């Protein structure tokens, strides 16, 4: 799947553990927010620039599990929104796709990567309390199943896609009323955006 890649200078988040880092996976998870030894290596984190009245946006990145155990991301939060949902793409039964909250969260197998991209898995901040301007950095905290957390720093980018249709007609209608303009057709256009490459 074609994704959206930011320049190398935009990369953020935490890096993989060094050779002299803590060997205990549990300790690494507990210290993820405050230490350079973090369970996830984060590549190309970015967030779609939107106006506050759009009510929601989306966060993308490539998250690599640097531990020898599977990681389960069960929740997320950010100061710019009331809530953050973990979303997946599903078949709506008619040949089209739609977005829905991922039950149980995202699993990142040991030594493997989870790619968050428009049209696929992603984090969805909802109930924005401010506009997200291009170039702005936004902190997003992901929470693992053991209660530990890790903070990602996403750079805001202009992007014409990442508009969604949600499971359930009431929610889709409510989103449209807020001016979000959700359209799954735009979500699948991966060639739009500001200089985005391919994952």
N, CA, C and O of each residue as an XYZ file, in Angstrom:
796
protein
N       0.860     -1.195      0.000
C       0.000      0.000      0.000
C       0.887      1.233      0.000
O       1.859      1.298      0.753
N       0.563      2.211     -0.837
C       1.339      3.430     -0.883
C       1.010      4.272      0.318
O      -0.164      4.497      0.613
N       2.018      4.745      1.021
C       1.806      5.536      2.211
C       2.272      6.947      2.008
O       2.497      7.379      0.877
N       2.421      7.682      3.108
C       2.820      9.070      3.060
C       4.033      9.251      3.924
O       3.956      9.102      5.144
N       5.163      9.571      3.312
C       6.403      9.654      4.062
C       6.863     11.078      4.187
O       6.871     11.815      3.201
N       7.250     11.487      5.390
C       7.778     12.816      5.620
C       9.275     12.800      5.364
O       9.885     11.731      5.388
N       9.887     13.955      5.119
C      11.341     14.018      4.979
C      12.007     13.514      6.235
O      11.407     13.491      7.310
N      13.273     13.104      6.087
C      13.984     12.529      7.217
C      14.063     13.492      8.376
O      14.082     13.073      9.534
N      14.112     14.791      8.080
C      14.209     15.791      9.136
C      12.950     15.870      9.971
O      12.966     16.429     11.067
N      11.829     15.304      9.453
C      10.564     15.343     10.185
C      10.402     14.170     11.123
O       9.439     14.109     11.888
N      11.348     13.225     11.070
C      11.164     12.033     11.874
C      11.217     12.383     13.340
O      11.956     13.276     13.755
N      10.398     11.647     14.148
C      10.352     11.937     15.574
C      10.131     10.681     16.345
O      10.343      9.582     15.834
N       9.703     10.831     17.576
C       9.421      9.687     18.410
C      10.678      9.157     19.048
O      11.702      9.839     19.078
N      10.608      7.946     19.557
C      11.713      7.356     20.281
C      12.500      6.442     19.377
O      11.993      5.969     18.360
N      13.753      6.190     19.751
C      14.617      5.346     18.950
C      14.716      3.978     19.569
O      14.299      3.762     20.707
N      15.284      3.032     18.795
C      15.439      1.669     19.283
C      16.441      1.634     20.423
O      17.306      2.506     20.512
N      16.339      0.637     21.299
C      17.258      0.533     22.432
C      18.691      0.362     21.963
O      18.939     -0.266     20.934
N      19.646      0.922     22.716
C      21.053      0.754     22.400
C      21.521     -0.578     22.940
O      20.819     -1.237     23.706
N      22.720     -0.966     22.530
C      23.239     -2.263     22.934
C      23.396     -2.346     24.449
O      23.293     -3.426     25.031
N      23.647     -1.197     25.087
C      23.831     -1.218     26.525
C      22.568     -0.912     27.295
O      22.625     -0.637     28.494
N      21.432     -0.953     26.629
C      20.160     -0.588     27.252
C      19.653     -1.675     28.182
O      20.264     -2.736     28.315
N      18.534     -1.396     28.818
C      17.924     -2.357     29.732
C      17.508     -3.608     28.992
O      16.927     -3.530     27.910
N      17.804     -4.763     29.570
C      17.481     -6.012     28.896
C      16.091     -6.500     29.233
O      15.551     -7.332     28.504
N      15.494     -6.023     30.299
C      14.149     -6.445     30.687
C      13.111     -5.731     29.847
O      13.051     -4.502     29.833
N      12.289     -6.506     29.142
C      11.248     -5.923     28.303
C      10.258     -5.126     29.139
O       9.837     -4.039     28.744
N       9.882     -5.673     30.304
C       8.922     -4.975     31.145
C       9.478     -3.643     31.620
O       8.755     -2.647     31.642
N      10.745     -3.607     31.999
C      11.350     -2.362     32.457
C      11.412     -1.353     31.334
O      11.191     -0.161     31.548
N      11.719     -1.834     30.110
C      11.790     -0.932     28.958
C      10.436     -0.307     28.700
O      10.348      0.876     28.369
N       9.362     -1.104     28.850
C       8.025     -0.572     28.631
C       7.687      0.479     29.688
O       7.125      1.528     29.373
N       8.032      0.190     30.938
C       7.696      1.107     32.013
C       8.415      2.447     31.858
O       7.883      3.493     32.227
N       9.634      2.401     31.304
C      10.438      3.615     31.175
C      10.285      4.274     29.822
O      11.010      5.222     29.524
N       9.358      3.802     28.983
C       9.282      4.251     27.592
C       9.086      5.747     27.467
O       9.659      6.369     26.572
N       8.279      6.348     28.353
C       7.966      7.756     28.231
C       9.122      8.648     28.650
O       9.214      9.785     28.187
N      10.008      8.164     29.515
C      11.041      9.017     30.068
C      12.452      8.617     29.654
O      13.409      9.303     30.015
N      12.605      7.549     28.923
C      13.921      7.038     28.585
C      14.068      6.886     27.088
O      13.088      6.744     26.357
N      15.350      6.919     26.635
C      15.611      6.701     25.217
C      15.443      5.239     24.858
O      15.364      4.897     23.677
N      15.387      4.368     25.856
C      15.151      2.951     25.630
C      13.649      2.734     25.595
O      13.003      2.660     26.641
N      13.088      2.632     24.387
C      11.641      2.538     24.227
C      11.290      1.289     23.429
O      12.079      0.841     22.597
N      10.120      0.729     23.677
C       9.732     -0.502     22.974
C       9.463     -0.302     21.493
O       9.590     -1.241     20.708
N       9.089      0.922     21.099
C       8.796      1.188     19.696
C       9.821      2.145     19.094
O      10.139      3.178     19.682
N      10.329      1.796     17.930
C      11.098      2.730     17.129
C      10.108      3.403     16.181
O       9.366      2.723     15.471
N      10.095      4.737     16.167
C       9.076      5.487     15.437
C       9.693      6.162     14.220
O      10.648      6.929     14.340
N       9.141      5.871     13.051
C       9.620      6.461     11.803
C       8.509      7.261     11.141
O       7.375      6.794     11.030
N       8.843      8.467     10.702
C       7.953      9.290      9.898
C       6.597      9.562     10.551
O       5.572      9.340      9.906
N       6.546     10.028     11.792
C       5.249     10.336     12.411
C       4.708     11.672     11.908
O       5.413     12.680     11.951
N       3.468     11.688     11.435
C       2.861     12.943     10.995
C       1.368     12.937     11.255
O       0.750     11.885     11.422
N       0.800     14.137     11.287
C      -0.619     14.321     11.560
C      -1.198     15.231     10.493
O      -0.548     16.183     10.061
N      -2.415     14.942     10.071
C      -3.051     15.751      9.035
C      -3.430     17.123      9.596
O      -4.097     17.217     10.626
N      -2.997     18.189      8.909
C      -3.359     19.549      9.301
C      -4.838     19.789      9.002
O      -5.300     19.532      7.891
N      -5.573     20.279      9.994
C      -7.013     20.521      9.846
C      -7.410     21.740     10.667
O      -6.645     22.209     11.510
N      -8.604     22.246     10.416
C      -9.174     23.307     11.222
C      -9.929     22.696     12.404
O     -10.400     21.561     12.332
N     -10.037     23.455     13.481
C     -10.702     22.959     14.678
C     -12.132     22.520     14.389
O     -12.612     21.539     14.958
N     -12.821     23.256     13.492
C     -14.219     22.922     13.200
C     -14.371     21.598     12.462
O     -15.479     21.071     12.374
N     -13.270     21.044     11.926
C     -13.344     19.727     11.290
C     -13.567     18.621     12.307
O     -13.999     17.524     11.952
N     -13.272     18.907     13.579
C     -13.580     18.025     14.712
C     -12.630     16.839     14.865
O     -12.520     16.293     15.962
N     -11.943     16.425     13.807
C     -11.081     15.259     13.917
C      -9.942     15.333     12.920
O      -9.991     16.095     11.954
N      -8.905     14.523     13.167
C      -7.782     14.432     12.248
C      -7.242     13.005     12.322
O      -7.901     12.131     12.884
N      -6.062     12.753     11.768
C      -5.510     11.402     11.779
C      -3.996     11.463     11.925
O      -3.342     12.384     11.435
N      -3.453     10.459     12.610
C      -2.016     10.363     12.870
C      -1.476      9.108     12.202
O      -2.080      8.037     12.275
N      -0.315      9.261     11.540
C       0.293      8.164     10.799
C       1.768      8.027     11.176
O       2.401      8.995     11.596
N       2.306      6.818     11.022
C       3.717      6.562     11.325
C       4.008      5.098     11.034
O       3.101      4.309     10.767
N       5.281      4.752     11.089
C       5.684      3.348     11.084
C       6.269      3.044     12.456
O       7.241      3.671     12.875
N       5.678      2.083     13.150
C       6.061      1.733     14.512
C       6.688      0.345     14.515
O       6.024     -0.642     14.199
N       7.965      0.269     14.871
C       8.673     -1.011     14.875
C       8.900     -1.469     16.303
O       9.421     -0.718     17.128
N       8.512     -2.693     16.593
C       8.682     -3.290     17.917
C      10.128     -3.738     18.076
O      10.575     -4.665     17.401
N      10.861     -3.075     18.975
C      12.278     -3.389     19.163
C      12.501     -4.436     20.250
O      13.645     -4.752     20.576
N      11.416     -4.980     20.815
C      11.538     -5.963     21.889
C      11.386     -7.380     21.343
O      11.149     -7.583     20.153
N      11.530     -8.358     22.247
C      11.371     -9.761     21.850
C      10.002    -10.308     22.230
O       9.781    -11.518     22.234
N       9.077     -9.386     22.554
C       7.712     -9.789     22.884
C       6.732     -8.941     22.083
O       7.016     -7.787     21.762
N       5.574     -9.521     21.762
C       4.538     -8.754     21.067
C       4.083     -7.585     21.943
O       4.009     -7.702     23.167
N       3.781     -6.461     21.298
C       3.246     -5.297     21.995
C       1.806     -5.078     21.566
O       1.474     -5.250     20.393
N       0.954     -4.701     22.498
C      -0.446     -4.419     22.205
C      -0.732     -2.965     22.545
O      -0.704     -2.580     23.714
N      -1.009     -2.147     21.517
C      -1.394     -0.754     21.731
C      -2.903     -0.732     21.933
O      -3.663     -1.085     21.031
N      -3.331     -0.318     23.120
C      -4.752     -0.408     23.460
C      -5.442      0.945     23.554
O      -6.671      1.013     23.574
N      -4.668      2.018     23.612
C      -5.279      3.334     23.777
C      -4.284      4.396     23.336
O      -3.100      4.116     23.144
N      -4.782      5.626     23.177
C      -3.925      6.762     22.841
C      -4.607      8.036     23.303
O      -5.817      8.065     23.525
N      -3.816      9.088     23.444
C      -4.366     10.386     23.841
C      -3.443     11.497     23.349
O      -2.265     11.271     23.075
N      -3.994     12.685     23.245
C      -3.242     13.857     22.815
C      -3.889     15.089     23.434
O      -5.107     15.115     23.609
N      -3.105     16.111     23.769
C      -3.686     17.313     24.370
C      -4.550     18.132     23.411
O      -5.275     19.023     23.854
N      -4.489     17.851     22.109
C      -5.248     18.663     21.149
C      -6.646     18.111     20.882
O      -7.393     18.693     20.096
N      -7.014     16.997     21.524
C      -8.319     16.384     21.261
C      -8.904     15.777     22.529
O      -8.179     15.448     23.468
N     -10.223     15.634     22.542
C     -10.905     15.033     23.683
C     -10.619     13.544     23.803
O     -10.568     13.002     24.907
N     -10.431     12.881     22.659
C     -10.212     11.437     22.664
C      -9.431     11.047     21.417
O      -9.388     11.793     20.439
N      -8.811      9.865     21.463
C      -8.120      9.306     20.298
C      -8.588      7.872     20.131
O      -8.485      7.069     21.058
N      -9.103      7.548     18.948
C      -9.524      6.180     18.666
C      -8.508      5.491     17.761
O      -7.829      6.137     16.963
N      -8.416      4.175     17.897
C      -7.556      3.349     17.052
C      -8.435      2.775     15.953
O      -9.363      2.019     16.240
N      -8.161      3.118     14.702
C      -9.047      2.756     13.595
C      -8.408      1.771     12.629
O      -7.193      1.751     12.434
N      -9.273      0.952     12.029
C      -8.880      0.012     10.997
C      -9.796      0.173      9.790
O     -10.867      0.771      9.893
N      -9.372     -0.365      8.640
C     -10.175     -0.374      7.425
C     -10.889     -1.711      7.310
O     -10.271     -2.763      7.476
N     -12.199     -1.677      7.026
C     -12.967     -2.915      6.885
C     -13.797     -2.864      5.610
O     -14.093     -1.788      5.091
N     -14.168     -4.037      5.112
C     -15.055     -4.148      3.965
C     -16.486     -3.925      4.444
O     -16.927     -4.547      5.411
N     -17.212     -3.031      3.760
C     -18.583     -2.745      4.203
C     -19.607     -3.710      3.615
O     -20.810     -3.551      3.823
N     -19.116     -4.727      2.866
C     -20.005     -5.731      2.307
C     -20.481     -5.429      0.907
O     -21.112     -6.273      0.270
N     -20.190     -4.232      0.415
C     -20.620     -3.852     -0.931
C     -19.449     -3.668     -1.887
O     -19.615     -3.193     -3.010
N     -18.261     -4.053     -1.421
C     -17.078     -3.878     -2.241
C     -16.299     -2.624     -1.910
O     -15.172     -2.443     -2.372
N     -16.908     -1.745     -1.100
C     -16.233     -0.531     -0.648
C     -15.665     -0.764      0.749
O     -15.936     -1.789      1.373
N     -14.883      0.183      1.228
C     -14.311      0.063      2.558
C     -14.746      1.227      3.429
O     -15.124      2.289      2.936
N     -14.684      1.005      4.733
C     -15.008      2.060      5.690
C     -14.105      1.889      6.906
O     -13.410      0.882      7.042
N     -14.129      2.889      7.787
C     -13.308      2.857      8.980
C     -14.147      2.521     10.203
O     -15.317      2.893     10.297
N     -13.524      1.809     11.142
C     -14.176      1.548     12.412
C     -13.102      1.418     13.483
O     -11.931      1.199     13.176
N     -13.508      1.554     14.738
C     -12.567      1.418     15.837
C     -12.067     -0.020     15.896
O     -12.845     -0.965     15.770
N     -10.760     -0.173     16.087
C     -10.132     -1.494     16.125
C     -10.338     -2.125     17.494
O      -9.778     -1.667     18.490
N     -11.138     -3.169     17.533
C     -11.425     -3.841     18.802
C     -10.160     -4.493     19.352
O      -9.505     -5.272     18.659
N      -9.825     -4.178     20.579
C      -8.641     -4.759     21.204
C      -7.358     -4.015     20.908
O      -6.319     -4.319     21.493
N      -7.411     -3.044     20.007
C      -6.228     -2.255     19.690
C      -5.341     -2.901     18.636
O      -5.741     -3.861     17.977
N      -4.131     -2.367     18.481
C      -3.179     -2.821     17.469
C      -2.122     -3.728     18.096
O      -1.548     -3.400     19.134
N      -1.872     -4.867     17.461
C      -0.786     -5.748     17.873
C       0.433     -5.483     16.999
O       0.340     -5.465     15.772
N       1.589     -5.278     17.652
C       2.845     -5.113     16.926
C       3.722     -6.306     17.295
O       4.294     -6.324     18.385
N       3.845     -7.306     16.413
C       4.620     -8.505     16.740
C       6.086     -8.171     17.037
O       6.626     -7.190     16.526
N       6.708     -8.986     17.853
C       8.109     -8.778     18.223
C       8.983     -8.680     16.979
O       8.931     -9.546     16.106
N       9.786     -7.624     16.901
C      10.713     -7.443     15.796
C      10.072     -7.013     14.492
O      10.765     -6.899     13.481
N       8.771     -6.771     14.483
C       8.074     -6.381     13.259
C       7.511     -4.967     13.380
O       7.596     -4.339     14.435
N       6.936     -4.480     12.283
C       6.464     -3.096     12.234
C       4.962     -3.026     11.973
O       4.393     -3.871     11.283
N       4.343     -2.006     12.538
C       2.952     -1.649     12.256
C       2.989     -0.331     11.497
O       3.544      0.654     11.984
N       2.399     -0.312     10.302
C       2.378      0.903      9.500
C       1.012      1.558      9.592
O      -0.001      0.950      9.246
N       0.985      2.784     10.055
C      -0.244      3.576     10.134
C      -0.266      4.501      8.927
O       0.578      5.390      8.809
N      -1.237      4.296      8.020
C      -1.275      5.035      6.762
C      -2.706      5.439      6.417
O      -3.654      4.799      6.873
N      -2.873      6.503      5.610
C      -4.208      6.827      5.103
C      -4.779      5.631      4.336
O      -4.092      5.037      3.504
N      -6.015      5.288      4.613
C      -6.638      4.147      3.964
C      -6.396      2.841      4.684
O      -6.878      1.794      4.253
N      -5.640      2.892      5.800
C      -5.350      1.691      6.574
C      -5.473      1.978      8.057
O      -6.246      2.844      8.466
N      -4.712      1.255      8.861
C      -4.712      1.505     10.295
C      -4.185      2.911     10.588
O      -3.279      3.392      9.907
N      -4.750      3.561     11.595
C      -4.291      4.891     11.974
C      -4.869      5.270     13.325
O      -5.773      4.607     13.834
N      -4.344      6.339     13.898
C      -4.877      6.916     15.127
C      -5.754      8.100     14.751
O      -5.378      8.905     13.898
N      -6.932      8.216     15.384
C      -7.887      9.260     15.019
C      -8.225     10.143     16.223
O      -9.104      9.794     17.010
N      -7.528     11.301     16.382
C      -7.932     12.264     17.415
C      -9.302     12.844     17.073
O      -9.530     13.278     15.944
N     -10.208     12.850     18.040
C     -11.578     13.301     17.826
C     -11.967     14.323     18.883
O     -11.543     14.228     20.035
N     -12.787     15.315     18.481
C     -13.151     16.384     19.383
C     -11.995     17.350     19.559
O     -11.573     17.618     20.684
N     -11.476     17.877     18.450
C     -10.326     18.776     18.507
C     -10.641     20.037     19.298
O     -11.744     20.577     19.210
N      -9.668     20.499     20.068
C      -9.835     21.742     20.816
C      -9.013     22.886     20.230
O      -8.961     23.976     20.799
N      -8.373     22.632     19.090
C      -7.627     23.671     18.386
C      -7.385     23.222     16.952
O      -7.479     22.035     16.638
N      -7.071     24.181     16.084
C      -6.696     23.845     14.722
C      -5.280     23.264     14.719
O      -4.460     23.604     15.572
N      -5.004     22.390     13.760
C      -3.673     21.811     13.598
C      -3.070     22.434     12.344
O      -3.509     22.144     11.231
N      -2.065     23.290     12.522
C      -1.479     24.030     11.416
C      -0.281     23.294     10.828
O       0.445     22.628     11.565
N      -0.053     23.400      9.506
C       1.120     22.772      8.891
C       2.409     23.193      9.599
O       2.611     24.374      9.883
N       3.264     22.234      9.876
C       4.516     22.506     10.560
C       4.427     22.404     12.070
O       5.454     22.335     12.745
N       3.226     22.394     12.609
C       3.029     22.269     14.051
C       3.405     20.865     14.505
O       3.185     19.899     13.774
N       3.967     20.742     15.702
C       4.239     19.424     16.263
C       3.187     19.099     17.324
O       2.801     19.957     18.118
N       2.737     17.861     17.320
C       1.681     17.413     18.230
C       2.143     16.141     18.933
O       2.551     15.178     18.284
N       2.077     16.144     20.248
C       2.431     14.951     21.005
C       1.236     14.011     21.090
O       0.113     14.431     21.371
N       1.500     12.737     20.844
C       0.486     11.698     20.949
C       1.060     10.587     21.832
O       2.131     10.050     21.550
N       0.350     10.255     22.884
C       0.793      9.213     23.803
C       0.042      7.930     23.489
O      -1.189      7.908     23.488
N       0.786      6.856     23.221
C       0.158      5.552     23.030
C       0.341      4.734     24.301
O       1.381      4.797     24.957
N      -0.687      3.968     24.631
C      -0.663      3.156     25.855
C      -0.680      1.681     25.490
O      -1.442      1.247     24.626
N       0.177      0.917     26.165
C       0.267     -0.518     25.928
C      -0.615     -1.280     26.915
O      -1.101     -0.714     27.895
N      -0.813     -2.549     26.649
C      -1.724     -3.365     27.455
C      -1.261     -3.515     28.899
O      -2.067     -3.828     29.775
N       0.046     -3.293     29.161
C       0.533     -3.396     30.542
C       0.424     -2.071     31.281
O       0.849     -1.968     32.432
N      -0.148     -1.044     30.626
C      -0.336      0.247     31.270
C       0.784      1.234     31.035
O       0.635      2.411     31.365
N       1.913      0.796     30.471
C       3.008      1.712     30.171
C       2.671      2.527     28.925
O       1.765      2.178     28.169
N       3.407      3.610     28.722
C       3.116      4.506     27.609
C       4.390      4.905     26.874
O       5.503      4.746     27.376
N       4.189      5.425     25.671
C       5.283      6.009     24.895
C       4.738      7.210     24.137
O       3.638      7.156     23.588
N       5.504      8.291     24.106
C       5.067      9.519     23.446
C       5.673      9.632     22.057
O       6.881      9.482     21.875
N       4.805      9.902     21.072
C       5.235     10.149     19.697
C       5.068     11.642     19.423
O       4.122     12.260     19.911
N       5.971     12.216     18.653
C       5.847     13.617     18.258
C       5.609     13.674     16.759
O       6.503     13.377     15.967
N       4.389     14.060     16.370
C       3.983     14.068     14.966
C       4.031     15.491     14.420
O       3.658     16.444     15.104
N       4.498     15.620     13.172
C       4.563     16.913     12.494
C       3.340     17.063     11.596
O       3.018     16.154     10.830
N       2.662     18.199     11.685
C       1.448     18.428     10.897
C       1.790     18.738      9.446
O       2.699     19.518      9.159
N       1.039     18.108      8.529
C       1.240     18.293      7.093
C      -0.099     18.508      6.393
O      -1.114     17.936      6.790
N      -0.091     19.334      5.352
C      -1.262     19.447      4.497
C      -1.442     18.132      3.751
O      -0.472     17.568      3.243
N      -2.667     17.643      3.684
C      -2.944     16.394      2.971
C      -4.399     16.403      2.550
O      -5.287     16.646      3.368
N      -4.650     16.136      1.262
C      -6.009     16.242      0.722
C      -6.854     15.007      1.021
O      -8.082     15.068      0.961
N      -6.207     13.888      1.343
C      -6.949     12.665      1.619
C      -7.226     12.514      3.099
O      -7.394     13.503      3.812
N      -7.273     11.257      3.566
C      -7.538     10.916      4.975
C      -8.892     11.419      5.442
O      -9.062     11.784      6.605
N      -9.864     11.436      4.519
C     -11.254     11.695      4.880
C     -11.970     10.357      4.943
O     -11.736      9.496      4.096
N     -12.833     10.166      5.924
C     -13.324      8.826      6.202
C     -14.834      8.678      6.177
O     -15.584      9.621      6.429
N     -15.254      7.451      5.861
C     -16.630      7.032      6.085
C     -16.595      6.011      7.210
O     -15.799      5.073      7.178
N     -17.455      6.190      8.204
C     -17.433      5.339      9.376
C     -18.546      4.318      9.357
O     -19.558      4.485      8.677
N     -18.339      3.243     10.126
C     -19.360      2.220     10.302
C     -20.533      2.835     11.038
O     -20.355      3.459     12.085
N     -21.729      2.664     10.500
C     -22.919      3.210     11.146
C     -23.321      4.521     10.511
O     -22.543      5.476     10.509
N     -24.535      4.582      9.966
C     -24.956      5.766      9.222
C     -25.104      6.986     10.109
O     -24.879      8.105      9.648
N     -25.478      6.804     11.383
C     -25.657      7.944     12.275
C     -24.355      8.675     12.495
O     -24.313      9.905     12.470
N     -23.269      7.906     12.715
C     -21.978      8.538     12.966
C     -21.478      9.253     11.734
O     -20.927     10.351     11.823
N     -21.672      8.623     10.563
C     -21.240      9.254      9.324
C     -22.003     10.542      9.093
O     -21.438     11.539      8.645
N     -23.304     10.517      9.405
C     -24.114     11.710      9.229
C     -23.690     12.807     10.180
O     -23.618     13.973      9.791
N     -23.403     12.441     11.448
C     -22.963     13.427     12.427
C     -21.659     14.063     11.998
O     -21.480     15.272     12.144
N     -20.729     13.250     11.461
C     -19.454     13.784     11.016
C     -19.655     14.781      9.893
O     -18.999     15.823      9.855
N     -20.560     14.467      8.976
C     -20.823     15.371      7.862
C     -21.405     16.683      8.369
O     -21.091     17.748      7.836
N     -22.262     16.616      9.406
C     -22.843     17.817      9.964
C     -21.792     18.724     10.564
O     -21.962     19.943     10.593
N     -20.692     18.132     11.050
C     -19.627     18.931     11.641
C     -18.698     19.501     10.574
O     -17.770     20.243     10.898
N     -18.932     19.168      9.311
C     -18.106     19.712      8.242
C     -16.852     18.913      7.977
O     -15.929     19.411      7.333
N     -16.797     17.672      8.463
C     -15.582     16.896      8.273
C     -15.430     16.436      6.839
O     -14.311     16.154      6.411
N     -16.502     16.350      6.085
C     -16.438     15.991      4.673
C     -15.875     14.609      4.435
O     -15.024     14.439      3.561
N     -16.316     13.625      5.176
C     -15.735     12.289      5.077
C     -16.136     11.609      3.779
O     -17.315     11.535      3.432
N     -15.139     11.121      3.079
C     -15.363     10.441      1.810
C     -14.266      9.411      1.635
O     -13.095      9.755      1.480
N     -14.653      8.141      1.661
C     -13.659      7.083      1.581
C     -12.909      7.120      0.271
O     -11.789      6.613      0.194
N     -13.494      7.708     -0.768
C     -12.792      7.804     -2.042
C     -11.526      8.618     -1.917
O     -10.504      8.257     -2.501
N     -11.566      9.725     -1.156
C     -10.378     10.527     -0.944
C      -9.351      9.774     -0.114
O      -8.146      9.935     -0.307
N      -9.834      8.950      0.815
C      -8.940      8.239      1.718
C      -8.005      7.323      0.956
O      -6.864      7.112      1.366
N      -8.488      6.772     -0.163
C      -7.677      5.822     -0.901
C      -6.704      6.459     -1.860
O      -5.884      5.748     -2.441
N      -6.750      7.769     -2.057
C      -5.849      8.433     -2.991
C      -4.535      8.710     -2.299
O      -4.375      9.746     -1.654
N      -3.595      7.795     -2.426
C      -2.377      7.880     -1.662
C      -1.309      8.743     -2.327
O      -0.244      8.954     -1.746
N      -1.571      9.246     -3.530
C      -0.554     10.026     -4.210
C      -0.676     11.497     -3.910
O       0.166     12.283     -4.344
N      -1.738     11.908     -3.153
C      -1.894     13.291     -2.805
C      -1.080     13.613     -1.568
O      -0.644     12.709     -0.855
N      -0.876     14.868     -1.314
C      -0.168     15.264     -0.110
C       1.113     15.974     -0.442
O       1.456     16.147     -1.612
N       1.838     16.397      0.609
C       3.026     17.210      0.425
C       4.263     16.340      0.396
O       4.829     16.035      1.446
N       4.690     15.938     -0.779
C       5.930     15.228     -0.952
C       5.985     13.881     -0.267
O       7.035     13.487      0.239
N       4.866     13.163     -0.242
C       4.850     11.880      0.468
C       5.339     10.770     -0.439
O       5.028     10.713     -1.629
N       6.137      9.869      0.187
C       6.708      8.773     -0.571
C       5.973      7.491     -0.305
O       4.762      7.489     -0.083
N       6.715      6.383     -0.328
C       6.089      5.074     -0.227
C       6.713      4.293      0.907
O       7.935      4.229      1.042
N       5.819      3.675      1.754
C       6.332      2.840      2.846
C       6.744      1.483      2.294
O       7.205      0.624      3.047
